[in-house]
Tab-separated table of C-alpha atoms in Angstrom:
chain	number	residue	atom	x	y	z
A	1	UNK	CA	-21.434	14.150	-18.267
A	2	UNK	CA	-24.484	14.641	-16.030
A	3	UNK	CA	-27.967	14.978	-17.523
A	4	UNK	CA	-28.115	18.554	-16.242
A	5	UNK	CA	-24.828	19.325	-18.017
A	6	UNK	CA	-26.198	17.903	-21.281
A	7	UNK	CA	-29.349	19.976	-20.921
A	8	UNK	CA	-27.290	23.077	-20.156
A	9	UNK	CA	-25.176	22.566	-23.276
A	10	UNK	CA	-28.326	22.133	-25.345
A	11	UNK	CA	-29.910	25.306	-23.921
A	12	UNK	CA	-26.888	27.524	-24.520
A	13	UNK	CA	-26.506	26.197	-28.061
A	14	UNK	CA	-30.131	26.625	-29.111
A	15	UNK	CA	-30.503	29.588	-31.477
A	16	UNK	CA	-33.430	31.003	-33.408
A	17	UNK	CA	-31.280	31.257	-36.537
A	18	UNK	CA	-30.764	27.494	-36.601
A	19	UNK	CA	-34.376	26.681	-35.836
A	20	UNK	CA	-36.649	25.364	-38.630
A	21	UNK	CA	-39.259	27.947	-39.595
A	22	UNK	CA	-42.109	25.575	-38.742
A	23	UNK	CA	-40.794	25.212	-35.185
A	24	UNK	CA	-40.731	28.955	-34.610
A	25	UNK	CA	-44.217	29.275	-36.105
A	26	UNK	CA	-45.496	26.468	-33.921
A	27	UNK	CA	-44.027	28.105	-30.823
A	28	UNK	CA	-46.028	31.252	-31.637
A	29	UNK	CA	-49.193	29.161	-31.803
A	30	UNK	CA	-48.365	27.757	-28.366
A	31	UNK	CA	-47.900	31.256	-26.980
A	32	UNK	CA	-51.193	32.440	-28.487
A	33	UNK	CA	-53.052	29.421	-27.156
A	34	UNK	CA	-51.552	29.960	-23.705
A	35	UNK	CA	-52.519	33.623	-23.675
A	36	UNK	CA	-56.122	32.797	-24.546
A	37	UNK	CA	-56.374	30.358	-21.659
A	38	UNK	CA	-54.787	32.860	-19.288
A	39	UNK	CA	-57.147	35.663	-20.303
A	40	UNK	CA	-60.154	33.358	-19.930
A	41	UNK	CA	-59.045	32.298	-16.461
A	42	UNK	CA	-57.896	35.650	-15.074
A	43	UNK	CA	-61.245	36.596	-13.539
A	44	UNK	CA	-61.972	33.236	-11.906
A	45	UNK	CA	-62.239	33.348	-8.060
A	46	UNK	CA	-59.142	31.222	-7.262
A	47	UNK	CA	-57.012	33.413	-9.533
A	48	UNK	CA	-58.419	36.580	-8.029
A	49	UNK	CA	-57.531	35.236	-4.572
A	50	UNK	CA	-53.952	34.680	-5.688
A	51	UNK	CA	-53.814	38.144	-7.256
A	52	UNK	CA	-55.029	39.682	-4.006
A	53	UNK	CA	-52.268	37.921	-2.082
A	54	UNK	CA	-49.695	39.099	-4.623
A	55	UNK	CA	-50.864	42.716	-4.268
A	56	UNK	CA	-50.710	42.418	-0.475
A	57	UNK	CA	-47.168	41.094	-0.633
A	58	UNK	CA	-46.027	43.854	-2.939
A	59	UNK	CA	-43.091	43.626	-5.307
A	60	UNK	CA	-41.102	45.469	-7.927
A	61	UNK	CA	-43.268	46.304	-10.951
A	62	UNK	CA	-41.278	44.166	-13.343
A	63	UNK	CA	-43.930	42.247	-15.286
A	64	UNK	CA	-47.606	42.350	-16.201
A	65	UNK	CA	-50.298	40.533	-14.259
A	66	UNK	CA	-53.125	39.422	-16.531
A	67	UNK	CA	-55.440	40.079	-13.577
A	68	UNK	CA	-54.415	43.745	-13.701
A	69	UNK	CA	-51.398	45.774	-12.676
A	70	UNK	CA	-47.772	44.699	-12.414
A	71	UNK	CA	-45.579	42.912	-9.912
A	72	UNK	CA	-42.281	41.091	-9.615
A	73	UNK	CA	-41.361	38.519	-12.242
A	74	UNK	CA	-41.863	35.658	-9.791
A	75	UNK	CA	-45.308	36.819	-8.758
A	76	UNK	CA	-46.360	37.570	-12.326
A	77	UNK	CA	-45.387	34.026	-13.284
A	78	UNK	CA	-47.342	32.697	-10.292
A	79	UNK	CA	-50.590	34.475	-11.164
A	80	UNK	CA	-50.368	34.168	-14.941
A	81	UNK	CA	-49.415	30.511	-14.789
A	82	UNK	CA	-52.337	29.756	-12.501
A	83	UNK	CA	-54.750	31.752	-14.693
A	84	UNK	CA	-53.802	29.751	-17.774
A	85	UNK	CA	-54.665	26.389	-16.171
A	86	UNK	CA	-58.074	26.939	-14.603
A	87	UNK	CA	-60.432	26.777	-17.596
A	88	UNK	CA	-58.897	23.467	-18.752
A	89	UNK	CA	-58.134	24.623	-22.286
A	90	UNK	CA	-54.338	24.660	-22.017
A	91	UNK	CA	-52.001	22.588	-24.177
A	92	UNK	CA	-50.821	19.065	-23.319
A	93	UNK	CA	-48.120	16.589	-24.340
A	94	UNK	CA	-49.185	12.935	-24.393
A	95	UNK	CA	-45.970	11.108	-23.595
A	96	UNK	CA	-44.912	13.332	-20.700
A	97	UNK	CA	-48.452	14.255	-19.525
A	98	UNK	CA	-47.418	17.907	-19.102
A	99	UNK	CA	-49.268	21.169	-19.769
A	100	UNK	CA	-46.014	22.961	-20.611
A	101	UNK	CA	-47.599	26.222	-21.698
A	102	UNK	CA	-48.939	26.934	-18.214
A	103	UNK	CA	-45.456	26.814	-16.716
A	104	UNK	CA	-42.866	27.592	-19.373
A	105	UNK	CA	-44.608	30.515	-21.097
A	106	UNK	CA	-45.551	32.617	-18.030
A	107	UNK	CA	-42.002	32.226	-16.717
A	108	UNK	CA	-40.483	33.138	-20.070
A	109	UNK	CA	-42.830	36.066	-20.668
A	110	UNK	CA	-42.189	37.554	-17.241
A	111	UNK	CA	-38.414	37.523	-17.709
A	112	UNK	CA	-38.649	38.647	-21.350
A	113	UNK	CA	-40.839	41.613	-20.406
A	114	UNK	CA	-38.620	42.564	-17.485
A	115	UNK	CA	-35.398	42.366	-19.496
A	116	UNK	CA	-37.004	43.792	-22.659
A	117	UNK	CA	-36.052	40.786	-24.736
A	118	UNK	CA	-36.962	40.316	-28.390
A	119	UNK	CA	-39.632	38.057	-29.773
A	120	UNK	CA	-36.966	35.753	-31.184
A	121	UNK	CA	-35.362	35.388	-27.775
A	122	UNK	CA	-38.761	34.584	-26.267
A	123	UNK	CA	-39.330	31.896	-28.895
A	124	UNK	CA	-35.918	30.361	-28.126
A	125	UNK	CA	-36.721	30.212	-24.409
A	126	UNK	CA	-40.137	28.642	-24.955
A	127	UNK	CA	-38.778	25.984	-27.324
A	128	UNK	CA	-35.978	25.146	-24.861
A	129	UNK	CA	-38.331	24.960	-21.881
A	130	UNK	CA	-40.767	22.656	-23.655
A	131	UNK	CA	-37.934	20.394	-24.819
A	132	UNK	CA	-36.437	19.862	-21.394
A	133	UNK	CA	-39.606	19.390	-19.351
A	134	UNK	CA	-41.142	17.031	-21.927
A	135	UNK	CA	-38.025	14.883	-21.918
A	136	UNK	CA	-38.005	14.667	-18.131
A	137	UNK	CA	-41.717	13.893	-18.072
A	138	UNK	CA	-41.291	11.089	-20.598
A	139	UNK	CA	-38.545	9.554	-18.496
A	140	UNK	CA	-40.612	9.295	-15.313
A	141	UNK	CA	-44.088	8.614	-16.736
A	142	UNK	CA	-46.520	7.046	-16.365
A	143	UNK	CA	-45.752	5.859	-12.811
A	144	UNK	CA	-44.789	9.369	-11.662
A	145	UNK	CA	-48.247	10.587	-12.624
A	146	UNK	CA	-50.099	8.532	-10.035
A	147	UNK	CA	-48.987	10.708	-7.102
A	148	UNK	CA	-47.388	13.675	-8.822
A	149	UNK	CA	-48.854	16.301	-11.148
A	150	UNK	CA	-46.278	16.255	-13.955
A	151	UNK	CA	-47.059	19.824	-14.987
A	152	UNK	CA	-45.984	21.007	-11.564
A	153	UNK	CA	-42.995	18.752	-11.013
A	154	UNK	CA	-41.401	18.375	-14.429
A	155	UNK	CA	-42.672	21.787	-15.465
A	156	UNK	CA	-40.446	23.428	-12.859
A	157	UNK	CA	-37.406	22.357	-14.887
A	158	UNK	CA	-38.918	23.801	-18.058
A	159	UNK	CA	-39.529	27.152	-16.376
A	160	UNK	CA	-35.978	27.217	-15.020
A	161	UNK	CA	-34.581	26.500	-18.480
A	162	UNK	CA	-36.687	29.213	-20.129
A	163	UNK	CA	-35.688	31.774	-17.537
A	164	UNK	CA	-32.032	30.733	-17.732
A	165	UNK	CA	-32.025	31.106	-21.501
A	166	UNK	CA	-33.433	34.635	-21.325
A	167	UNK	CA	-31.025	35.611	-18.550
A	168	UNK	CA	-28.125	34.400	-20.672
A	169	UNK	CA	-26.788	31.969	-18.076
A	170	UNK	CA	-23.690	29.941	-18.867
A	171	UNK	CA	-23.688	26.129	-18.791
A	172	UNK	CA	-22.425	25.931	-15.214
A	173	UNK	CA	-25.120	28.264	-13.908
A	174	UNK	CA	-27.867	26.440	-15.815
A	175	UNK	CA	-26.773	23.222	-14.098
A	176	UNK	CA	-27.213	24.973	-10.758
A	177	UNK	CA	-30.586	26.376	-11.846
A	178	UNK	CA	-31.766	22.864	-12.699
A	179	UNK	CA	-30.532	21.666	-9.309
A	180	UNK	CA	-32.525	24.313	-7.480
A	181	UNK	CA	-35.537	23.694	-9.711
A	182	UNK	CA	-35.539	19.984	-9.005
A	183	UNK	CA	-35.356	20.353	-5.246
A	184	UNK	CA	-38.454	22.591	-5.382
A	185	UNK	CA	-40.439	20.362	-7.752
A	186	UNK	CA	-43.758	19.407	-6.169
A	187	UNK	CA	-47.460	18.989	-6.794
A	188	UNK	CA	-49.557	16.129	-5.422
A	189	UNK	CA	-52.777	14.771	-6.949
A	190	UNK	CA	-54.622	14.540	-3.622
A	191	UNK	CA	-56.471	17.777	-4.446
A	192	UNK	CA	-58.540	15.824	-6.977
A	193	UNK	CA	-60.310	13.990	-4.157
A	194	UNK	CA	-62.235	17.078	-3.080
A	195	UNK	CA	-61.813	19.423	-6.046
A	196	UNK	CA	-59.462	21.778	-4.194
A	197	UNK	CA	-57.906	24.803	-5.874
A	198	UNK	CA	-54.388	23.359	-5.704
A	199	UNK	CA	-54.397	22.494	-9.394
A	200	UNK	CA	-54.082	26.197	-10.245
A	201	UNK	CA	-51.376	26.684	-7.653
A	202	UNK	CA	-49.276	23.949	-9.256
A	203	UNK	CA	-48.307	25.559	-12.582
A	204	UNK	CA	-48.115	29.022	-11.063
A	205	UNK	CA	-45.740	27.876	-8.349
A	206	UNK	CA	-43.712	25.805	-10.821
A	207	UNK	CA	-43.257	28.872	-13.055
A	208	UNK	CA	-42.375	30.965	-10.008
A	209	UNK	CA	-39.912	28.379	-8.666
A	210	UNK	CA	-38.243	27.982	-12.062
A	211	UNK	CA	-37.591	31.712	-12.225
A	212	UNK	CA	-36.332	31.736	-8.647
A	213	UNK	CA	-33.936	28.890	-9.445
A	214	UNK	CA	-32.527	30.770	-12.461
A	215	UNK	CA	-32.195	34.069	-10.598
A	216	UNK	CA	-30.363	32.394	-7.749
A	217	UNK	CA	-28.030	30.592	-10.133
A	218	UNK	CA	-27.277	33.902	-11.813
A	219	UNK	CA	-26.009	35.152	-8.435
A	220	UNK	CA	-23.765	32.123	-7.940
A	221	UNK	CA	-26.174	30.077	-5.803
A	222	UNK	CA	-25.349	26.400	-6.301
A	223	UNK	CA	-27.688	23.448	-6.825
A	224	UNK	CA	-27.222	19.681	-7.082
A	225	UNK	CA	-25.289	18.879	-10.242
A	226	UNK	CA	-27.005	15.494	-10.669
A	227	UNK	CA	-30.487	16.457	-9.489
A	228	UNK	CA	-32.167	14.320	-12.136
A	229	UNK	CA	-30.273	10.994	-12.151
A	230	UNK	CA	-28.513	11.131	-8.773
A	231	UNK	CA	-29.030	8.459	-6.112
A	232	UNK	CA	-31.266	10.823	-4.168
A	233	UNK	CA	-32.407	12.834	-7.142
A	234	UNK	CA	-35.669	13.450	-8.946
A	235	UNK	CA	-35.945	10.273	-11.018
A	236	UNK	CA	-35.245	7.799	-8.202
A	237	UNK	CA	-37.346	9.620	-5.656
A	238	UNK	CA	-40.416	10.198	-7.798
A	239	UNK	CA	-40.836	7.337	-10.269
A	240	UNK	CA	-41.174	3.584	-9.886
A	241	UNK	CA	-40.528	2.683	-13.518
A	242	UNK	CA	-38.250	5.377	-14.887
A	243	UNK	CA	-36.344	5.343	-18.172
A	244	UNK	CA	-33.582	7.935	-17.563
A	245	UNK	CA	-32.044	7.482	-21.019
A	246	UNK	CA	-35.109	9.109	-22.572
A	247	UNK	CA	-34.054	12.437	-21.089
A	248	UNK	CA	-31.126	12.931	-23.449
A	249	UNK	CA	-31.705	10.494	-26.293
A	250	UNK	CA	-31.597	12.506	-29.516
A	251	UNK	CA	-31.253	15.777	-27.595
A	252	UNK	CA	-30.544	18.602	-30.016
A	253	UNK	CA	-31.877	16.694	-33.026
A	254	UNK	CA	-35.568	16.927	-32.180
A	255	UNK	CA	-38.051	19.637	-31.301
A	256	UNK	CA	-40.399	18.163	-28.713
A	257	UNK	CA	-42.616	21.224	-28.888
A	258	UNK	CA	-43.869	19.914	-32.248
A	259	UNK	CA	-45.442	16.973	-30.394
A	260	UNK	CA	-47.685	19.360	-28.481
A	261	UNK	CA	-51.457	18.853	-28.387
A	262	UNK	CA	-54.144	21.529	-28.165
A	263	UNK	CA	-57.480	21.270	-26.393
A	264	UNK	CA	-60.829	22.168	-27.910
A	265	UNK	CA	-63.008	20.950	-25.026
A	266	UNK	CA	-62.927	22.814	-21.686
A	267	UNK	CA	-62.273	19.760	-19.536
A	268	UNK	CA	-59.558	17.384	-18.430
A	269	UNK	CA	-57.741	15.997	-21.472
A	270	UNK	CA	-58.531	12.450	-20.295
A	271	UNK	CA	-62.182	13.103	-21.184
A	272	UNK	CA	-61.583	14.457	-24.670
A	273	UNK	CA	-61.409	11.187	-26.589
A	274	UNK	CA	-64.875	10.196	-25.370
A	275	UNK	CA	-66.285	13.691	-25.938
A	276	UNK	CA	-64.967	13.666	-29.512
A	277	UNK	CA	-66.691	10.357	-30.204
A	278	UNK	CA	-70.015	11.399	-28.677
A	279	UNK	CA	-70.071	14.742	-30.492
A	280	UNK	CA	-69.261	13.013	-33.781
A	281	UNK	CA	-71.978	10.371	-33.277
A	282	UNK	CA	-74.584	12.978	-32.371
A	283	UNK	CA	-73.674	15.028	-35.450
A	284	UNK	CA	-73.475	12.105	-37.856
A	285	UNK	CA	-76.537	10.152	-36.766
A	286	UNK	CA	-78.756	12.885	-35.308
A	287	UNK	CA	-79.101	10.995	-32.025
A	288	UNK	CA	-81.395	12.431	-29.374
A	289	UNK	CA	-80.123	11.883	-25.854
A	290	UNK	CA	-83.529	10.599	-24.675
A	291	UNK	CA	-83.207	7.687	-27.103
A	292	UNK	CA	-79.960	6.519	-25.475
A	293	UNK	CA	-80.398	3.742	-22.911
A	294	UNK	CA	-76.735	3.090	-22.160
A	295	UNK	CA	-73.354	4.673	-22.848
A	296	UNK	CA	-70.303	2.478	-22.387
A	297	UNK	CA	-66.886	4.116	-22.362
A	298	UNK	CA	-63.703	2.035	-22.389
A	299	UNK	CA	-60.331	3.683	-21.965
A	300	UNK	CA	-57.026	3.445	-20.054
A	301	UNK	CA	-56.698	3.268	-16.270
A	302	UNK	CA	-55.229	6.732	-15.742
A	303	UNK	CA	-58.275	8.307	-17.358
A	304	UNK	CA	-60.484	6.629	-14.791
A	305	UNK	CA	-58.121	7.330	-11.903
A	306	UNK	CA	-58.447	11.042	-12.675
A	307	UNK	CA	-61.980	11.326	-14.092
A	308	UNK	CA	-64.178	8.501	-12.756
A	309	UNK	CA	-66.559	10.761	-10.826
A	310	UNK	CA	-70.269	9.985	-11.193
A	311	UNK	CA	-71.369	12.787	-8.850
A	312	UNK	CA	-69.401	16.004	-9.432
A	313	UNK	CA	-70.421	18.685	-6.933
A	314	UNK	CA	-69.024	21.772	-8.710
A	315	UNK	CA	-68.502	23.063	-12.235
A	316	UNK	CA	-64.774	22.541	-11.840
A	317	UNK	CA	-65.244	18.973	-10.586
A	318	UNK	CA	-67.506	18.337	-13.579
A	319	UNK	CA	-64.537	18.991	-15.866
A	320	UNK	CA	-62.914	15.964	-14.209
A	321	UNK	CA	-65.945	13.701	-14.471
A	322	UNK	CA	-65.926	11.428	-17.509
A	323	UNK	CA	-69.579	10.594	-16.828
A	324	UNK	CA	-70.571	14.263	-16.775
A	325	UNK	CA	-68.522	15.236	-19.831
A	326	UNK	CA	-70.027	12.409	-21.892
A	327	UNK	CA	-73.561	13.299	-20.803
A	328	UNK	CA	-72.955	17.010	-21.442
A	329	UNK	CA	-71.643	16.291	-24.935
A	330	UNK	CA	-74.626	14.078	-25.708
A	331	UNK	CA	-77.165	16.652	-24.544
A	332	UNK	CA	-75.440	19.827	-25.824
A	333	UNK	CA	-73.478	18.454	-28.769
A	334	UNK	CA	-70.364	20.199	-27.412
A	335	UNK	CA	-68.247	20.669	-24.292
A	336	UNK	CA	-66.784	24.120	-24.747
A	337	UNK	CA	-66.018	26.926	-22.339
A	338	UNK	CA	-69.601	28.213	-22.349
A	339	UNK	CA	-71.088	24.744	-21.795
A	340	UNK	CA	-69.668	24.237	-18.293
A	341	UNK	CA	-72.021	26.322	-16.149
A	342	UNK	CA	-73.862	26.053	-12.849
A	343	UNK	CA	-77.103	25.642	-14.780
A	344	UNK	CA	-75.668	22.765	-16.804
A	345	UNK	CA	-74.163	21.187	-13.687
A	346	UNK	CA	-77.622	20.802	-12.172
A	347	UNK	CA	-79.479	20.173	-15.443
A	348	UNK	CA	-81.840	17.245	-14.688
A	349	UNK	CA	-81.440	15.888	-18.227
A	350	UNK	CA	-77.662	15.734	-17.912
A	351	UNK	CA	-77.893	14.254	-14.418
A	352	UNK	CA	-80.323	11.596	-15.618
A	353	UNK	CA	-78.088	10.710	-18.566
A	354	UNK	CA	-75.035	10.432	-16.315
A	355	UNK	CA	-76.658	7.460	-14.605
A	356	UNK	CA	-76.638	5.650	-17.930
A	357	UNK	CA	-72.867	6.028	-18.418
A	358	UNK	CA	-70.638	3.043	-17.655
A	359	UNK	CA	-66.855	3.472	-17.644
A	360	UNK	CA	-64.236	0.711	-17.661
A	361	UNK	CA	-60.655	-0.097	-18.607
A	362	UNK	CA	-59.872	-1.834	-21.880
A	363	UNK	CA	-56.604	-3.806	-21.452
A	364	UNK	CA	-55.426	-3.172	-25.017
A	365	UNK	CA	-56.137	0.558	-24.844
A	366	UNK	CA	-54.430	0.713	-21.460
A	367	UNK	CA	-51.330	-1.023	-22.834
A	368	UNK	CA	-50.880	1.687	-25.464
A	369	UNK	CA	-51.044	4.589	-22.984
A	370	UNK	CA	-49.406	7.159	-22.776
A	371	UNK	CA	-48.327	6.892	-26.411
A	372	UNK	CA	-51.995	6.967	-27.328
A	373	UNK	CA	-54.832	8.455	-25.289
A	374	UNK	CA	-57.591	6.259	-26.656
A	375	UNK	CA	-61.232	5.519	-25.960
A	376	UNK	CA	-64.061	3.405	-27.348
A	377	UNK	CA	-67.688	4.476	-26.947
A	378	UNK	CA	-70.760	2.334	-27.382
A	379	UNK	CA	-74.265	3.781	-27.477
A	380	UNK	CA	-77.225	1.503	-26.921
A	381	UNK	CA	-80.508	3.032	-28.093
A	382	UNK	CA	-84.003	2.341	-26.819
A	383	UNK	CA	-84.896	0.431	-29.971
A	384	UNK	CA	-81.972	-1.940	-29.451
A	385	UNK	CA	-79.672	-0.300	-31.979
A	386	UNK	CA	-76.016	-0.329	-30.949
A	387	UNK	CA	-73.416	2.124	-32.217
A	388	UNK	CA	-69.698	1.841	-31.570
A	389	UNK	CA	-66.791	4.121	-32.351
A	390	UNK	CA	-63.141	4.214	-31.361
A	391	UNK	CA	-60.634	7.074	-31.271
A	392	UNK	CA	-56.867	6.645	-31.116
A	393	UNK	CA	-56.082	10.352	-30.880
A	394	UNK	CA	-58.247	13.160	-29.464
A	395	UNK	CA	-58.786	16.196	-31.648
A	396	UNK	CA	-55.816	18.510	-31.244
A	397	UNK	CA	-53.137	15.795	-31.106
A	398	UNK	CA	-50.427	16.029	-33.797
A	399	UNK	CA	-51.974	12.921	-35.359
A	400	UNK	CA	-55.405	14.596	-35.372
A	401	UNK	CA	-54.412	18.257	-35.594
A	402	UNK	CA	-56.279	21.512	-35.326
A	403	UNK	CA	-55.573	24.172	-37.917
A	404	UNK	CA	-54.073	27.601	-37.303
A	405	UNK	CA	-57.480	29.107	-38.088
A	406	UNK	CA	-59.059	26.909	-35.421
A	407	UNK	CA	-56.504	28.090	-32.851
A	408	UNK	CA	-57.201	31.718	-33.750
A	409	UNK	CA	-60.937	31.090	-33.481
A	410	UNK	CA	-60.383	29.421	-30.120
A	411	UNK	CA	-58.302	32.394	-28.959
A	412	UNK	CA	-61.013	34.860	-29.934
A	413	UNK	CA	-63.569	32.806	-28.004
A	414	UNK	CA	-61.366	32.620	-24.901
A	415	UNK	CA	-60.624	36.344	-25.056
A	416	UNK	CA	-64.208	37.298	-25.862
A	417	UNK	CA	-64.607	39.566	-22.804
A	418	UNK	CA	-61.625	41.684	-23.919
A	419	UNK	CA	-62.044	44.804	-26.104
A	420	UNK	CA	-61.795	43.964	-29.790
A	421	UNK	CA	-58.785	46.231	-30.330
A	422	UNK	CA	-56.920	44.408	-27.565
A	423	UNK	CA	-57.705	41.013	-29.120
A	424	UNK	CA	-56.502	42.247	-32.499
A	425	UNK	CA	-53.359	43.666	-30.864
A	426	UNK	CA	-52.475	40.316	-29.273
A	427	UNK	CA	-53.044	38.480	-32.557
A	428	UNK	CA	-50.913	40.991	-34.451
A	429	UNK	CA	-47.947	41.027	-32.065
A	430	UNK	CA	-47.801	37.250	-31.597
A	431	UNK	CA	-48.340	36.700	-35.326
A	432	UNK	CA	-45.149	38.655	-36.104
A	433	UNK	CA	-43.316	37.853	-32.879
A	434	UNK	CA	-40.054	37.033	-34.639
A	435	UNK	CA	-39.946	40.657	-35.811
A	436	UNK	CA	-40.776	42.208	-32.433
A	437	UNK	CA	-37.711	43.930	-30.911
A	438	UNK	CA	-39.149	44.220	-27.393
A	439	UNK	CA	-41.681	41.808	-25.883
A	440	UNK	CA	-43.114	44.607	-23.727
A	441	UNK	CA	-45.060	45.536	-26.872
A	442	UNK	CA	-47.323	42.551	-26.241
A	443	UNK	CA	-48.705	44.117	-23.100
A	444	UNK	CA	-48.812	47.719	-24.368
A	445	UNK	CA	-52.596	47.758	-24.102
A	446	UNK	CA	-52.707	46.138	-20.654
A	447	UNK	CA	-51.634	49.277	-18.841
A	448	UNK	CA	-54.337	50.568	-16.558
A	449	UNK	CA	-56.452	47.476	-16.872
C-alpha cells in the first residue's frame, strides 16, 4: 500500500466522535491562535498587496477575506494564509518545522464556510491536516529545511487533506489530491537573504494549492499515486537524509496536533529560546542593559542559518535577527507584537547592545535538534559577574506549555484593533465550535468590513 493510500484511509476514517475530548479542545485553541495571527496581519502592506490582486482577479464570493470582502475559496485561503504568517506569532511544530495553522486552517475554513460545514467537521479537517503534514515534515527534516520552507512544501499536503476531508472525498480521490498537492509543493528559503515578502506567499499559496488539488481530485483529475515515496517523488527529490517510515509509523494511534507549539514572542521561533532566557534573567536579577558587557548565545546550526543577522535593515528582518531579538529583550524586557517597531529598529541603545552579542553553535545542542530547540545564554556584566542559563524548550512548547488563559490573552492582544463585540463573538463561536451547526457563523460579523 502506498503512503498516500495509507493517509487516505486514515483521513476517511477519522471521526469527531472517536476523537479524545482533549484533542478536539486543543484543535479549537489552534484555530483561535491562528485567527488572532491572521487578524493582526491583515492590514500589513504585503497582505494588502495580495488582497488587491485578488480583488482585481475577481472570483465567486464563496469565502471571507480577513482583509475585507469575499472571494473564491482558493483566493480566500491565499490571503488568509498569508495574513496569519506575517506577524510571526503563528504556531509551530518542532520535529517537522512546520507552521501548520497558516496553511491547514485557512484552507479548511474556506471550504467549511463555502460548504456550510459544522464546527465538528471543521475540527476533523484541521486535526487530519496537521497529522499528515507533520508526519511528512518529520520524515524529510532537518535536511529538507536548508533549501525548502517546510510550511510551504509539507503544508501543501496538509491543506489538501483538510480540504479533501471537508469535501467528503473517497480514498481514491484523496490519493489523487495528495499527488496534485505534492507536485505543486514549493517554497525556497532564498527570500531570507534580502528579507523579501515571499515568506507570506508561501503559506498562502500552499493553502491555495491544497484546495486546488482537492477540488481537481473531486472532478476525477488524477495525481501521482506514490508522490511521497516514489523514485521521482517528494521525499527523494527534496531531502538528503529522509526517514520515510516516519510518515506512517503509528498512523491512526496518535494525534500529532497535540505536539503543537505556540509562540509568545513576535519573531522567528529560532530566536525564542534566547529571548526567554534573557527576559527571565532581566526579571529575576533586575539587570540593566548598560551593565552588560557581553552576551553569548549558543544554539543549533539551523537557528544561526536562519537568524544570524547582525544588521537587520527592516522591522521584518529584525524578527529574523538573533542579535536584534536578544538586544531588544534585554532593553525592553519583552519581544511582543508592539515591541517590533521602526523606532525600536533604529533605537541607538538596542543597536549598541547588538554589537555585544556573540552567537555560535554548541555541538551538543545541535545534536539534539530538531527534537529540542535549545539555547544557552551567558551574560557578562561590567563588574565581571557572569550569569548563565540554558533552555531546552521555548515557552509554548508542549514541554513548557502556555495555558488556555494565556492563549486567550494573546488573541485579545492580536485582535486589539477589532471592535470588542467582534472579539467576543470570535471567542464565543470558537469556544463552542463543536456545537456550531454552520461555520459561516464565525464570520457573521465580518460582513461589510
